[in-house]
PDB file of C-alpha atoms in Angstrom:
ATOM      1  CA  MET A   1       0.000   0.000   0.000  1.00  0.00           C
ATOM      2  CA  TRP A   2       2.878   2.346   0.871  1.00  0.00           C
ATOM      3  CA  TYR A   3       4.444   1.855  -2.594  1.00  0.00           C
ATOM      4  CA  PHE A   4       1.129   1.990  -4.409  1.00  0.00           C
ATOM      5  CA  LEU A   5       0.094   5.283  -2.769  1.00  0.00           C
ATOM      6  CA  ASN A   6       3.589   6.732  -3.244  1.00  0.00           C
ATOM      7  CA  VAL A   7       3.644   5.948  -6.973  1.00  0.00           C
ATOM      8  CA  ILE A   8       0.147   7.420  -7.499  1.00  0.00           C
ATOM      9  CA  PHE A   9       1.114  10.527  -5.489  1.00  0.00           C
ATOM     10  CA  ASN A  10       4.265  11.110  -7.566  1.00  0.00           C
ATOM     11  CA  ILE A  11       2.453  10.673 -10.890  1.00  0.00           C
ATOM     12  CA  LEU A  12      -0.570  12.837  -9.994  1.00  0.00           C
ATOM     13  CA  ASN A  13       1.717  15.467  -8.450  1.00  0.00           C
ATOM     14  CA  LYS A  14       3.772  15.789 -11.653  1.00  0.00           C
ATOM     15  CA  LYS A  15       0.610  15.903 -13.789  1.00  0.00           C
ATOM     16  CA  ILE A  16      -0.602  18.858 -11.695  1.00  0.00           C
ATOM     17  CA  TYR A  17       2.743  20.665 -12.151  1.00  0.00           C
ATOM     18  CA  ASN A  18       2.461  20.216 -15.914  1.00  0.00           C
ATOM     19  CA  TYR A  19      -0.563  22.567 -15.945  1.00  0.00           C
ATOM     20  CA  PHE A  20      -0.199  24.384 -12.584  1.00  0.00           C
ATOM     21  CA  PRO A  21       3.514  25.081 -11.842  1.00  0.00           C
ATOM     22  CA  TYR A  22       3.147  26.484  -8.295  1.00  0.00           C
ATOM     23  CA  PRO A  23       5.044  24.113  -5.956  1.00  0.00           C
ATOM     24  CA  TYR A  24       4.780  26.274  -2.811  1.00  0.00           C
ATOM     25  CA  PHE A  25       0.986  26.452  -3.039  1.00  0.00           C
ATOM     26  CA  VAL A  26       0.654  22.744  -3.930  1.00  0.00           C
ATOM     27  CA  SER A  27       2.886  21.853  -0.923  1.00  0.00           C
ATOM     28  CA  VAL A  28       0.476  23.764   1.335  1.00  0.00           C
ATOM     29  CA  ILE A  29      -2.476  21.868  -0.198  1.00  0.00           C
ATOM     30  CA  HIS A  30      -0.734  18.504   0.452  1.00  0.00           C
ATOM     31  CA  LEU A  31      -0.393  19.363   4.134  1.00  0.00           C
ATOM     32  CA  PHE A  32      -3.801  21.083   4.417  1.00  0.00           C
ATOM     33  CA  VAL A  33      -5.709  18.047   3.114  1.00  0.00           C
ATOM     34  CA  GLY A  34      -3.700  15.826   5.494  1.00  0.00           C
ATOM     35  CA  VAL A  35      -4.432  18.083   8.479  1.00  0.00           C
ATOM     36  CA  VAL A  36      -8.186  18.101   7.708  1.00  0.00           C
ATOM     37  CA  TYR A  37      -8.014  14.283   7.467  1.00  0.00           C
ATOM     38  CA  CYS A  38      -6.283  14.145  10.902  1.00  0.00           C
ATOM     39  CA  LEU A  39      -8.814  16.501  12.524  1.00  0.00           C
ATOM     40  CA  VAL A  40     -11.750  14.439  11.177  1.00  0.00           C
ATOM     41  CA  SER A  41     -10.035  11.206  12.356  1.00  0.00           C
ATOM     42  CA  TRP A  42      -9.554  12.680  15.835  1.00  0.00           C
ATOM     43  CA  ALA A  43     -13.165  13.902  15.902  1.00  0.00           C
ATOM     44  CA  VAL A  44     -14.481  10.363  15.321  1.00  0.00           C
ATOM     45  CA  GLY A  45     -11.879   8.851  17.674  1.00  0.00           C
ATOM     46  CA  LEU A  46      -9.866   6.901  15.083  1.00  0.00           C
ATOM     47  CA  PRO A  47      -7.251   7.216  16.525  1.00  0.00           C
ATOM     48  CA  LYS A  48      -7.837   8.907  19.877  1.00  0.00           C
ATOM     49  CA  ARG A  49      -5.979  12.234  20.000  1.00  0.00           C
ATOM     50  CA  ALA A  50      -2.923  11.993  22.223  1.00  0.00           C
ATOM     51  CA  PRO A  51      -2.544  14.983  24.577  1.00  0.00           C
ATOM     52  CA  MET A  52       0.130  17.570  23.707  1.00  0.00           C
ATOM     53  CA  ASP A  53       2.221  19.477  26.261  1.00  0.00           C
ATOM     54  CA  SER A  54       4.734  22.313  25.909  1.00  0.00           C
ATOM     55  CA  ASN A  55       7.776  20.015  26.330  1.00  0.00           C
ATOM     56  CA  LEU A  56       6.665  17.708  23.544  1.00  0.00           C
ATOM     57  CA  LEU A  57       5.787  20.705  21.364  1.00  0.00           C
ATOM     58  CA  LYS A  58       9.352  22.048  21.804  1.00  0.00           C
ATOM     59  CA  LEU A  59      10.712  18.685  20.640  1.00  0.00           C
ATOM     60  CA  LEU A  60       8.362  18.406  17.652  1.00  0.00           C
ATOM     61  CA  ILE A  61       8.774  21.968  16.267  1.00  0.00           C
ATOM     62  CA  PRO A  62      12.316  21.367  14.855  1.00  0.00           C
ATOM     63  CA  VAL A  63      11.135  18.050  13.329  1.00  0.00           C
ATOM     64  CA  ALA A  64       8.134  19.790  11.718  1.00  0.00           C
ATOM     65  CA  VAL A  65      10.213  22.733  10.399  1.00  0.00           C
ATOM     66  CA  CYS A  66      12.669  20.316   8.737  1.00  0.00           C
ATOM     67  CA  HIS A  67       9.701  18.314   7.400  1.00  0.00           C
ATOM     68  CA  ALA A  68       8.185  21.500   5.925  1.00  0.00           C
ATOM     69  CA  VAL A  69      11.440  22.697   4.308  1.00  0.00           C
ATOM     70  CA  GLY A  70      12.195  19.217   2.932  1.00  0.00           C
ATOM     71  CA  HIS A  71       8.665  18.858   1.603  1.00  0.00           C
ATOM     72  CA  VAL A  72       8.561  22.255  -0.154  1.00  0.00           C
ATOM     73  CA  THR A  73      12.027  21.878  -1.706  1.00  0.00           C
ATOM     74  CA  SER A  74      11.145  18.350  -2.944  1.00  0.00           C
ATOM     75  CA  ASN A  75       8.104  19.843  -4.658  1.00  0.00           C
ATOM     76  CA  VAL A  76      10.101  22.702  -6.200  1.00  0.00           C
ATOM     77  CA  SER A  77      12.377  19.992  -7.643  1.00  0.00           C
ATOM     78  CA  PHE A  78       9.445  17.827  -8.841  1.00  0.00           C
ATOM     79  CA  ALA A  79       8.009  20.860 -10.645  1.00  0.00           C
ATOM     80  CA  ALA A  80      11.362  21.755 -12.263  1.00  0.00           C
ATOM     81  CA  VAL A  81      12.726  18.395 -13.488  1.00  0.00           C
ATOM     82  CA  ALA A  82      11.633  14.817 -14.264  1.00  0.00           C
ATOM     83  CA  VAL A  83      10.281  12.862 -11.255  1.00  0.00           C
ATOM     84  CA  SER A  84      12.806  10.069 -11.936  1.00  0.00           C
ATOM     85  CA  PHE A  85      15.684  12.581 -11.725  1.00  0.00           C
ATOM     86  CA  THR A  86      14.515  14.101  -8.402  1.00  0.00           C
ATOM     87  CA  HIS A  87      14.329  10.596  -6.902  1.00  0.00           C
ATOM     88  CA  THR A  88      17.815   9.797  -8.198  1.00  0.00           C
ATOM     89  CA  ILE A  89      19.226  12.881  -6.405  1.00  0.00           C
ATOM     90  CA  LYS A  90      17.219  12.018  -3.295  1.00  0.00           C
ATOM     91  CA  ALA A  91      19.024   8.652  -3.264  1.00  0.00           C
ATOM     92  CA  LEU A  92      21.900  10.717  -1.770  1.00  0.00           C
ATOM     93  CA  GLU A  93      19.958  11.028   1.511  1.00  0.00           C
ATOM     94  CA  PRO A  94      21.961   8.225   3.246  1.00  0.00           C
ATOM     95  CA  PHE A  95      25.186  10.107   2.405  1.00  0.00           C
ATOM     96  CA  PHE A  96      23.899  13.242   4.169  1.00  0.00           C
ATOM     97  CA  ASN A  97      22.660  11.053   7.035  1.00  0.00           C
ATOM     98  CA  ALA A  98      26.083   9.486   7.503  1.00  0.00           C
ATOM     99  CA  ALA A  99      27.822  12.888   7.322  1.00  0.00           C
ATOM    100  CA  ALA A 100      25.436  14.383   9.906  1.00  0.00           C
ATOM    101  CA  SER A 101      25.824  11.357  12.219  1.00  0.00           C
ATOM    102  CA  GLN A 102      29.622  11.645  12.080  1.00  0.00           C
ATOM    103  CA  PHE A 103      30.082  15.425  12.171  1.00  0.00           C
ATOM    104  CA  VAL A 104      26.954  16.693  13.974  1.00  0.00           C
ATOM    105  CA  LEU A 105      26.112  13.873  16.399  1.00  0.00           C
ATOM    106  CA  GLY A 106      29.751  12.756  16.815  1.00  0.00           C
ATOM    107  CA  GLN A 107      28.979   9.081  16.114  1.00  0.00           C
ATOM    108  CA  SER A 108      31.766   7.153  14.444  1.00  0.00           C
ATOM    109  CA  ILE A 109      30.752   5.772  11.045  1.00  0.00           C
ATOM    110  CA  PRO A 110      32.741   2.649  10.020  1.00  0.00           C
ATOM    111  CA  PHE A 111      34.844   2.831   6.860  1.00  0.00           C
ATOM    112  CA  SER A 112      32.780   0.064   5.180  1.00  0.00           C
ATOM    113  CA  LEU A 113      29.701   2.291   5.444  1.00  0.00           C
ATOM    114  CA  TRP A 114      31.468   5.278   3.851  1.00  0.00           C
ATOM    115  CA  LEU A 115      32.804   2.978   1.130  1.00  0.00           C
ATOM    116  CA  SER A 116      29.282   1.727   0.313  1.00  0.00           C
ATOM    117  CA  LEU A 117      28.214   5.357  -0.274  1.00  0.00           C
ATOM    118  CA  ALA A 118      30.809   5.888  -3.046  1.00  0.00           C
ATOM    119  CA  PRO A 119      28.635   4.252  -5.757  1.00  0.00           C
ATOM    120  CA  VAL A 120      25.678   6.423  -4.650  1.00  0.00           C
ATOM    121  CA  VAL A 121      27.675   9.624  -5.161  1.00  0.00           C
ATOM    122  CA  ILE A 122      29.199   8.366  -8.435  1.00  0.00           C
ATOM    123  CA  GLY A 123      25.811   7.176  -9.743  1.00  0.00           C
ATOM    124  CA  VAL A 124      24.021  10.442  -8.933  1.00  0.00           C
ATOM    125  CA  SER A 125      26.880  12.424 -10.540  1.00  0.00           C
ATOM    126  CA  MET A 126      26.693  10.300 -13.700  1.00  0.00           C
ATOM    127  CA  ALA A 127      22.904  10.648 -13.885  1.00  0.00           C
ATOM    128  CA  SER A 128      23.074  14.431 -13.325  1.00  0.00           C
ATOM    129  CA  LEU A 129      25.647  15.082 -16.052  1.00  0.00           C
ATOM    130  CA  THR A 130      23.493  13.691 -18.855  1.00  0.00           C
ATOM    131  CA  GLU A 131      19.944  14.145 -17.445  1.00  0.00           C
ATOM    132  CA  LEU A 132      17.904  15.663 -20.276  1.00  0.00           C
ATOM    133  CA  SER A 133      15.571  17.592 -17.932  1.00  0.00           C
ATOM    134  CA  PHE A 134      18.485  18.895 -15.777  1.00  0.00           C
ATOM    135  CA  ASN A 135      18.313  22.406 -14.364  1.00  0.00           C
ATOM    136  CA  TRP A 136      19.940  23.943 -11.301  1.00  0.00           C
ATOM    137  CA  THR A 137      16.641  24.795  -9.569  1.00  0.00           C
ATOM    138  CA  GLY A 138      15.608  21.123  -9.616  1.00  0.00           C
ATOM    139  CA  PHE A 139      19.053  19.880  -8.569  1.00  0.00           C
ATOM    140  CA  ILE A 140      19.688  22.373  -5.719  1.00  0.00           C
ATOM    141  CA  SER A 141      16.108  22.020  -4.366  1.00  0.00           C
ATOM    142  CA  ALA A 142      16.457  18.216  -4.191  1.00  0.00           C
ATOM    143  CA  MET A 143      19.820  18.672  -2.397  1.00  0.00           C
ATOM    144  CA  ILE A 144      18.275  21.077   0.168  1.00  0.00           C
ATOM    145  CA  SER A 145      15.486  18.531   0.637  1.00  0.00           C
ATOM    146  CA  ASN A 146      18.119  15.837   1.400  1.00  0.00           C
ATOM    147  CA  ILE A 147      19.723  18.051   4.067  1.00  0.00           C
ATOM    148  CA  SER A 148      16.326  18.967   5.592  1.00  0.00           C
ATOM    149  CA  PHE A 149      15.196  15.346   5.836  1.00  0.00           C
ATOM    150  CA  THR A 150      18.562  14.398   7.360  1.00  0.00           C
ATOM    151  CA  TYR A 151      18.073  16.971  10.120  1.00  0.00           C
ATOM    152  CA  ARG A 152      14.463  15.824  10.471  1.00  0.00           C
ATOM    153  CA  SER A 153      15.674  12.302  11.263  1.00  0.00           C
ATOM    154  CA  ILE A 154      18.231  13.667  13.782  1.00  0.00           C
ATOM    155  CA  TYR A 155      15.566  15.725  15.571  1.00  0.00           C
ATOM    156  CA  SER A 156      13.097  12.825  15.352  1.00  0.00           C
ATOM    157  CA  LYS A 157      15.506  10.630  17.321  1.00  0.00           C
ATOM    158  CA  LYS A 158      15.656  13.319  20.023  1.00  0.00           C
ATOM    159  CA  ALA A 159      11.862  13.613  19.995  1.00  0.00           C
ATOM    160  CA  MET A 160      11.203   9.878  20.393  1.00  0.00           C
ATOM    161  CA  THR A 161       8.269   9.619  22.768  1.00  0.00           C
ATOM    162  CA  ASP A 162       5.686   7.095  23.878  1.00  0.00           C
ATOM    163  CA  MET A 163       3.141   8.683  21.531  1.00  0.00           C
ATOM    164  CA  ASP A 164       2.047   6.469  18.641  1.00  0.00           C
ATOM    165  CA  SER A 165       3.323   7.241  15.139  1.00  0.00           C
ATOM    166  CA  THR A 166      -0.115   8.240  13.780  1.00  0.00           C
ATOM    167  CA  ASN A 167      -0.538  10.998  16.374  1.00  0.00           C
ATOM    168  CA  ILE A 168       3.058  12.203  16.031  1.00  0.00           C
ATOM    169  CA  TYR A 169       2.720  12.484  12.251  1.00  0.00           C
ATOM    170  CA  ALA A 170      -0.575  14.378  12.677  1.00  0.00           C
ATOM    171  CA  TYR A 171       1.037  16.962  14.994  1.00  0.00           C
ATOM    172  CA  ILE A 172       4.060  17.315  12.677  1.00  0.00           C
ATOM    173  CA  SER A 173       1.704  17.927   9.715  1.00  0.00           C
ATOM    174  CA  ILE A 174      -0.191  20.667  11.602  1.00  0.00           C
ATOM    175  CA  ILE A 175       3.002  22.540  12.589  1.00  0.00           C
ATOM    176  CA  ALA A 176       4.520  22.075   9.089  1.00  0.00           C
ATOM    177  CA  LEU A 177       1.366  23.547   7.505  1.00  0.00           C
ATOM    178  CA  PHE A 178       1.813  26.789   9.486  1.00  0.00           C
ATOM    179  CA  VAL A 179       5.490  26.907   8.407  1.00  0.00           C
ATOM    180  CA  CYS A 180       4.606  26.472   4.696  1.00  0.00           C
ATOM    181  CA  ILE A 181       1.787  29.051   4.398  1.00  0.00           C
ATOM    182  CA  PRO A 182       3.837  32.337   4.630  1.00  0.00           C
ATOM    183  CA  PRO A 183       6.379  31.507   1.842  1.00  0.00           C
ATOM    184  CA  ALA A 184       3.538  30.320  -0.430  1.00  0.00           C
ATOM    185  CA  ILE A 185       1.648  33.621   0.044  1.00  0.00           C
ATOM    186  CA  ILE A 186       4.780  35.779  -0.382  1.00  0.00           C
ATOM    187  CA  LEU A 187       6.375  33.913  -3.318  1.00  0.00           C
ATOM    188  CA  GLU A 188       3.336  32.749  -5.298  1.00  0.00           C
ATOM    189  CA  GLY A 189       0.297  34.658  -3.958  1.00  0.00           C
ATOM    190  CA  PRO A 190       0.313  37.600  -6.437  1.00  0.00           C
ATOM    191  CA  GLN A 191       0.886  35.322  -9.494  1.00  0.00           C
ATOM    192  CA  LEU A 192      -1.836  32.902  -8.371  1.00  0.00           C
ATOM    193  CA  ILE A 193      -4.403  35.688  -8.023  1.00  0.00           C
ATOM    194  CA  LYS A 194      -3.353  37.343 -11.286  1.00  0.00           C
ATOM    195  CA  HIS A 195      -3.335  34.303 -13.590  1.00  0.00           C
ATOM    196  CA  GLY A 196      -2.346  31.028 -11.808  1.00  0.00           C
ATOM    197  CA  PHE A 197      -5.801  29.814 -10.810  1.00  0.00           C
ATOM    198  CA  GLY A 198      -7.417  31.176 -13.967  1.00  0.00           C
ATOM    199  CA  ASP A 199      -4.924  29.394 -16.248  1.00  0.00           C
ATOM    200  CA  ALA A 200      -5.369  26.067 -14.444  1.00  0.00           C
ATOM    201  CA  VAL A 201      -9.192  26.248 -14.607  1.00  0.00           C
ATOM    202  CA  ALA A 202      -9.021  27.244 -18.306  1.00  0.00           C
ATOM    203  CA  LYS A 203      -6.796  24.227 -19.061  1.00  0.00           C
ATOM    204  CA  VAL A 204      -8.552  21.444 -17.115  1.00  0.00           C
ATOM    205  CA  GLY A 205     -11.789  22.893 -15.697  1.00  0.00           C
ATOM    206  CA  MET A 206     -12.687  23.747 -12.092  1.00  0.00           C
ATOM    207  CA  THR A 207     -13.905  20.245 -11.109  1.00  0.00           C
ATOM    208  CA  LYS A 208     -10.757  18.419 -12.260  1.00  0.00           C
ATOM    209  CA  PHE A 209      -8.488  21.099 -10.760  1.00  0.00           C
ATOM    210  CA  ILE A 210     -10.094  20.846  -7.299  1.00  0.00           C
ATOM    211  CA  SER A 211     -10.359  17.032  -7.364  1.00  0.00           C
ATOM    212  CA  ASP A 212      -6.675  16.717  -8.451  1.00  0.00           C
ATOM    213  CA  LEU A 213      -5.575  18.918  -5.526  1.00  0.00           C
ATOM    214  CA  PHE A 214      -7.784  17.005  -3.079  1.00  0.00           C
ATOM    215  CA  TRP A 215      -6.578  13.559  -4.190  1.00  0.00           C
ATOM    216  CA  VAL A 216      -2.894  14.500  -4.379  1.00  0.00           C
ATOM    217  CA  GLY A 217      -3.199  15.759  -0.773  1.00  0.00           C
ATOM    218  CA  MET A 218      -4.908  12.543   0.337  1.00  0.00           C
ATOM    219  CA  PHE A 219      -2.309  10.312  -1.355  1.00  0.00           C
ATOM    220  CA  TYR A 220       0.520  12.408   0.123  1.00  0.00           C
ATOM    221  CA  HIS A 221      -0.852  12.111   3.648  1.00  0.00           C
ATOM    222  CA  LEU A 222      -1.764   8.429   3.431  1.00  0.00           C
ATOM    223  CA  TYR A 223       1.559   7.296   1.946  1.00  0.00           C
ATOM    224  CA  ASN A 224       3.470   9.158   4.679  1.00  0.00           C
ATOM    225  CA  GLN A 225       1.125   7.766   7.323  1.00  0.00           C
ATOM    226  CA  LEU A 226       1.655   4.212   6.033  1.00  0.00           C
ATOM    227  CA  ALA A 227       5.435   4.716   5.798  1.00  0.00           C
ATOM    228  CA  THR A 228       5.480   5.849   9.456  1.00  0.00           C
ATOM    229  CA  ASN A 229       3.264   2.935  10.546  1.00  0.00           C
ATOM    230  CA  THR A 230       5.441   0.477   8.582  1.00  0.00           C
ATOM    231  CA  LEU A 231       8.577   1.802  10.319  1.00  0.00           C
ATOM    232  CA  GLU A 232       6.986   1.036  13.657  1.00  0.00           C
ATOM    233  CA  ARG A 233       6.314  -2.585  12.736  1.00  0.00           C
ATOM    234  CA  VAL A 234       9.485  -3.830  11.011  1.00  0.00           C
ATOM    235  CA  VAL A 235      13.160  -4.368  11.842  1.00  0.00           C
ATOM    236  CA  PRO A 236      15.644  -1.837  10.365  1.00  0.00           C
ATOM    237  CA  LEU A 237      16.804  -4.219   7.601  1.00  0.00           C
ATOM    238  CA  THR A 238      13.257  -4.720   6.263  1.00  0.00           C
ATOM    239  CA  HIS A 239      12.649  -0.981   6.291  1.00  0.00           C
ATOM    240  CA  ALA A 240      15.974  -0.256   4.579  1.00  0.00           C
ATOM    241  CA  VAL A 241      15.212  -2.714   1.765  1.00  0.00           C
ATOM    242  CA  GLY A 242      11.693  -1.304   1.521  1.00  0.00           C
ATOM    243  CA  ASN A 243      12.947   2.240   1.087  1.00  0.00           C
ATOM    244  CA  VAL A 244      15.361   1.295  -1.704  1.00  0.00           C
ATOM    245  CA  LEU A 245      12.684  -0.673  -3.575  1.00  0.00           C
ATOM    246  CA  LYS A 246      10.280   2.257  -3.207  1.00  0.00           C
ATOM    247  CA  ARG A 247      12.686   4.491  -5.153  1.00  0.00           C
ATOM    248  CA  VAL A 248      13.047   1.841  -7.876  1.00  0.00           C
ATOM    249  CA  PHE A 249       9.250   1.616  -8.132  1.00  0.00           C
ATOM    250  CA  VAL A 250       8.733   5.382  -8.345  1.00  0.00           C
ATOM    251  CA  ILE A 251      11.568   5.947 -10.857  1.00  0.00           C
ATOM    252  CA  GLY A 252      10.386   3.041 -13.043  1.00  0.00           C
ATOM    253  CA  PHE A 253       6.715   4.027 -13.027  1.00  0.00           C
ATOM    254  CA  SER A 254       7.390   7.731 -13.641  1.00  0.00           C
ATOM    255  CA  ILE A 255       9.542   6.904 -16.698  1.00  0.00           C
ATOM    256  CA  LEU A 256       6.768   4.638 -18.023  1.00  0.00           C
ATOM    257  CA  VAL A 257       3.905   7.076 -17.378  1.00  0.00           C
ATOM    258  CA  PHE A 258       5.574  10.278 -18.586  1.00  0.00           C
ATOM    259  CA  GLY A 259       7.628   8.593 -21.317  1.00  0.00           C
ATOM    260  CA  ASN A 260      10.734  10.497 -20.137  1.00  0.00           C
ATOM    261  CA  LYS A 261      13.618  10.067 -22.528  1.00  0.00           C
ATOM    262  CA  ILE A 262      16.651   9.125 -20.441  1.00  0.00           C
ATOM    263  CA  SER A 263      20.182   8.835 -21.794  1.00  0.00           C
ATOM    264  CA  THR A 264      22.108   5.572 -21.352  1.00  0.00           C
ATOM    265  CA  GLN A 265      24.491   7.287 -18.927  1.00  0.00           C
ATOM    266  CA  THR A 266      21.592   8.594 -16.798  1.00  0.00           C
ATOM    267  CA  GLY A 267      20.077   5.090 -16.738  1.00  0.00           C
ATOM    268  CA  ILE A 268      23.392   3.471 -15.712  1.00  0.00           C
ATOM    269  CA  GLY A 269      24.014   6.227 -13.113  1.00  0.00           C
ATOM    270  CA  THR A 270      20.558   5.703 -11.594  1.00  0.00           C
ATOM    271  CA  VAL A 271      21.108   1.913 -11.347  1.00  0.00           C
ATOM    272  CA  ILE A 272      24.565   2.416  -9.722  1.00  0.00           C
ATOM    273  CA  ALA A 273      23.123   4.938  -7.233  1.00  0.00           C
ATOM    274  CA  ILE A 274      20.225   2.654  -6.233  1.00  0.00           C
ATOM    275  CA  ALA A 275      22.619  -0.333  -5.915  1.00  0.00           C
ATOM    276  CA  GLY A 276      24.835   1.801  -3.650  1.00  0.00           C
ATOM    277  CA  VAL A 277      21.862   2.724  -1.474  1.00  0.00           C
ATOM    278  CA  ALA A 278      20.946  -0.980  -1.242  1.00  0.00           C
ATOM    279  CA  ILE A 279      24.484  -1.941  -0.105  1.00  0.00           C
ATOM    280  CA  TYR A 280      24.585   0.946   2.396  1.00  0.00           C
ATOM    281  CA  SER A 281      21.134  -0.009   3.755  1.00  0.00           C
ATOM    282  CA  PHE A 282      22.149  -3.649   4.258  1.00  0.00           C
ATOM    283  CA  ILE A 283      25.360  -2.721   6.124  1.00  0.00           C
ATOM    284  CA  LYS A 284      23.621  -0.078   8.252  1.00  0.00           C
ATOM    285  CA  ALA A 285      20.713  -2.363   9.120  1.00  0.00           C
ATOM    286  CA  ARG A 286      23.064  -5.206  10.034  1.00  0.00           C
ATOM    287  CA  MET A 287      24.933  -2.840  12.391  1.00  0.00           C
ATOM    288  CA  GLU A 288      21.610  -1.799  13.998  1.00  0.00           C
ATOM    289  CA  GLU A 289      20.660  -5.471  14.409  1.00  0.00           C
ATOM    290  CA  GLU A 290      24.007  -6.316  16.056  1.00  0.00           C
ATOM    291  CA  LYS A 291      23.581  -3.320  18.395  1.00  0.00           C
ATOM    292  CA  ARG A 292      20.096  -4.543  19.371  1.00  0.00           C
ATOM    293  CA  GLN A 293      21.329  -8.093  20.010  1.00  0.00           C
ATOM    294  CA  MET A 294      24.214  -6.802  22.166  1.00  0.00           C
ATOM    295  CA  LYS A 295      21.756  -4.701  24.195  1.00  0.00           C
ATOM    296  CA  ALA A 296      19.450  -7.711  24.608  1.00  0.00           C
ATOM    297  CA  ALA A 297      22.404  -9.877  25.679  1.00  0.00           C
TER     298      ALA A 297
END
């Protein structure tokens, strides 16, 4: 379900950008639909709303800010370049994670783990050099998104609480929505009022425009919700493999649906990068497993 919803989200999202290129506004809609979904779920008691206090709020705000920045910059990249290319760049996330763990958290990262990241960097570089849809906006935005999501995972570890993942993700979505609204109004508000909405309605009609925005928001929220719930239920190795396969799925489906022409070098680079992420994920997950067994012993 996580893959299925993710693939549909990515395809519908790109289709919207093809006729409505306003990533800041669309990012707000993604979060807004999710927040409404959470509020309705809480109202009917599925799940029961977990109480929030000021200490927990202090812990969740940095997570939500990083989530918001990562989300918006991913969307700026999706709007600017091919979906498959954004996901290839986002395969660099483990590299940023390892760098942050070593240099920010002061954890020592074994040499084998650094070595496994070399193919990821080489593969992404190869894919970038000959990507036909390449532009700097798409590339830099995806890179900023990598850094934001890396910091999100660091802050998430600090904010680990007894609250269930569904409630935590709901609170993060609400805070992130408030973070995303001001830049959307400042950067895209005047253009949207002048011709953005009018152009979109003229191209696809009011009904399709509103239903596309509603469904893309629902798929965004539900795939993130399922990803968070899956994390809670599986060992690190299963999750690591799952994440790598998700990228393969999304890249493959987006190339099929949009008929993106990709050069041989971009194709080879993407395969090398994904293989590197797979190797890194296996090593990292095995280390986590050994740590858990030592603790249990």
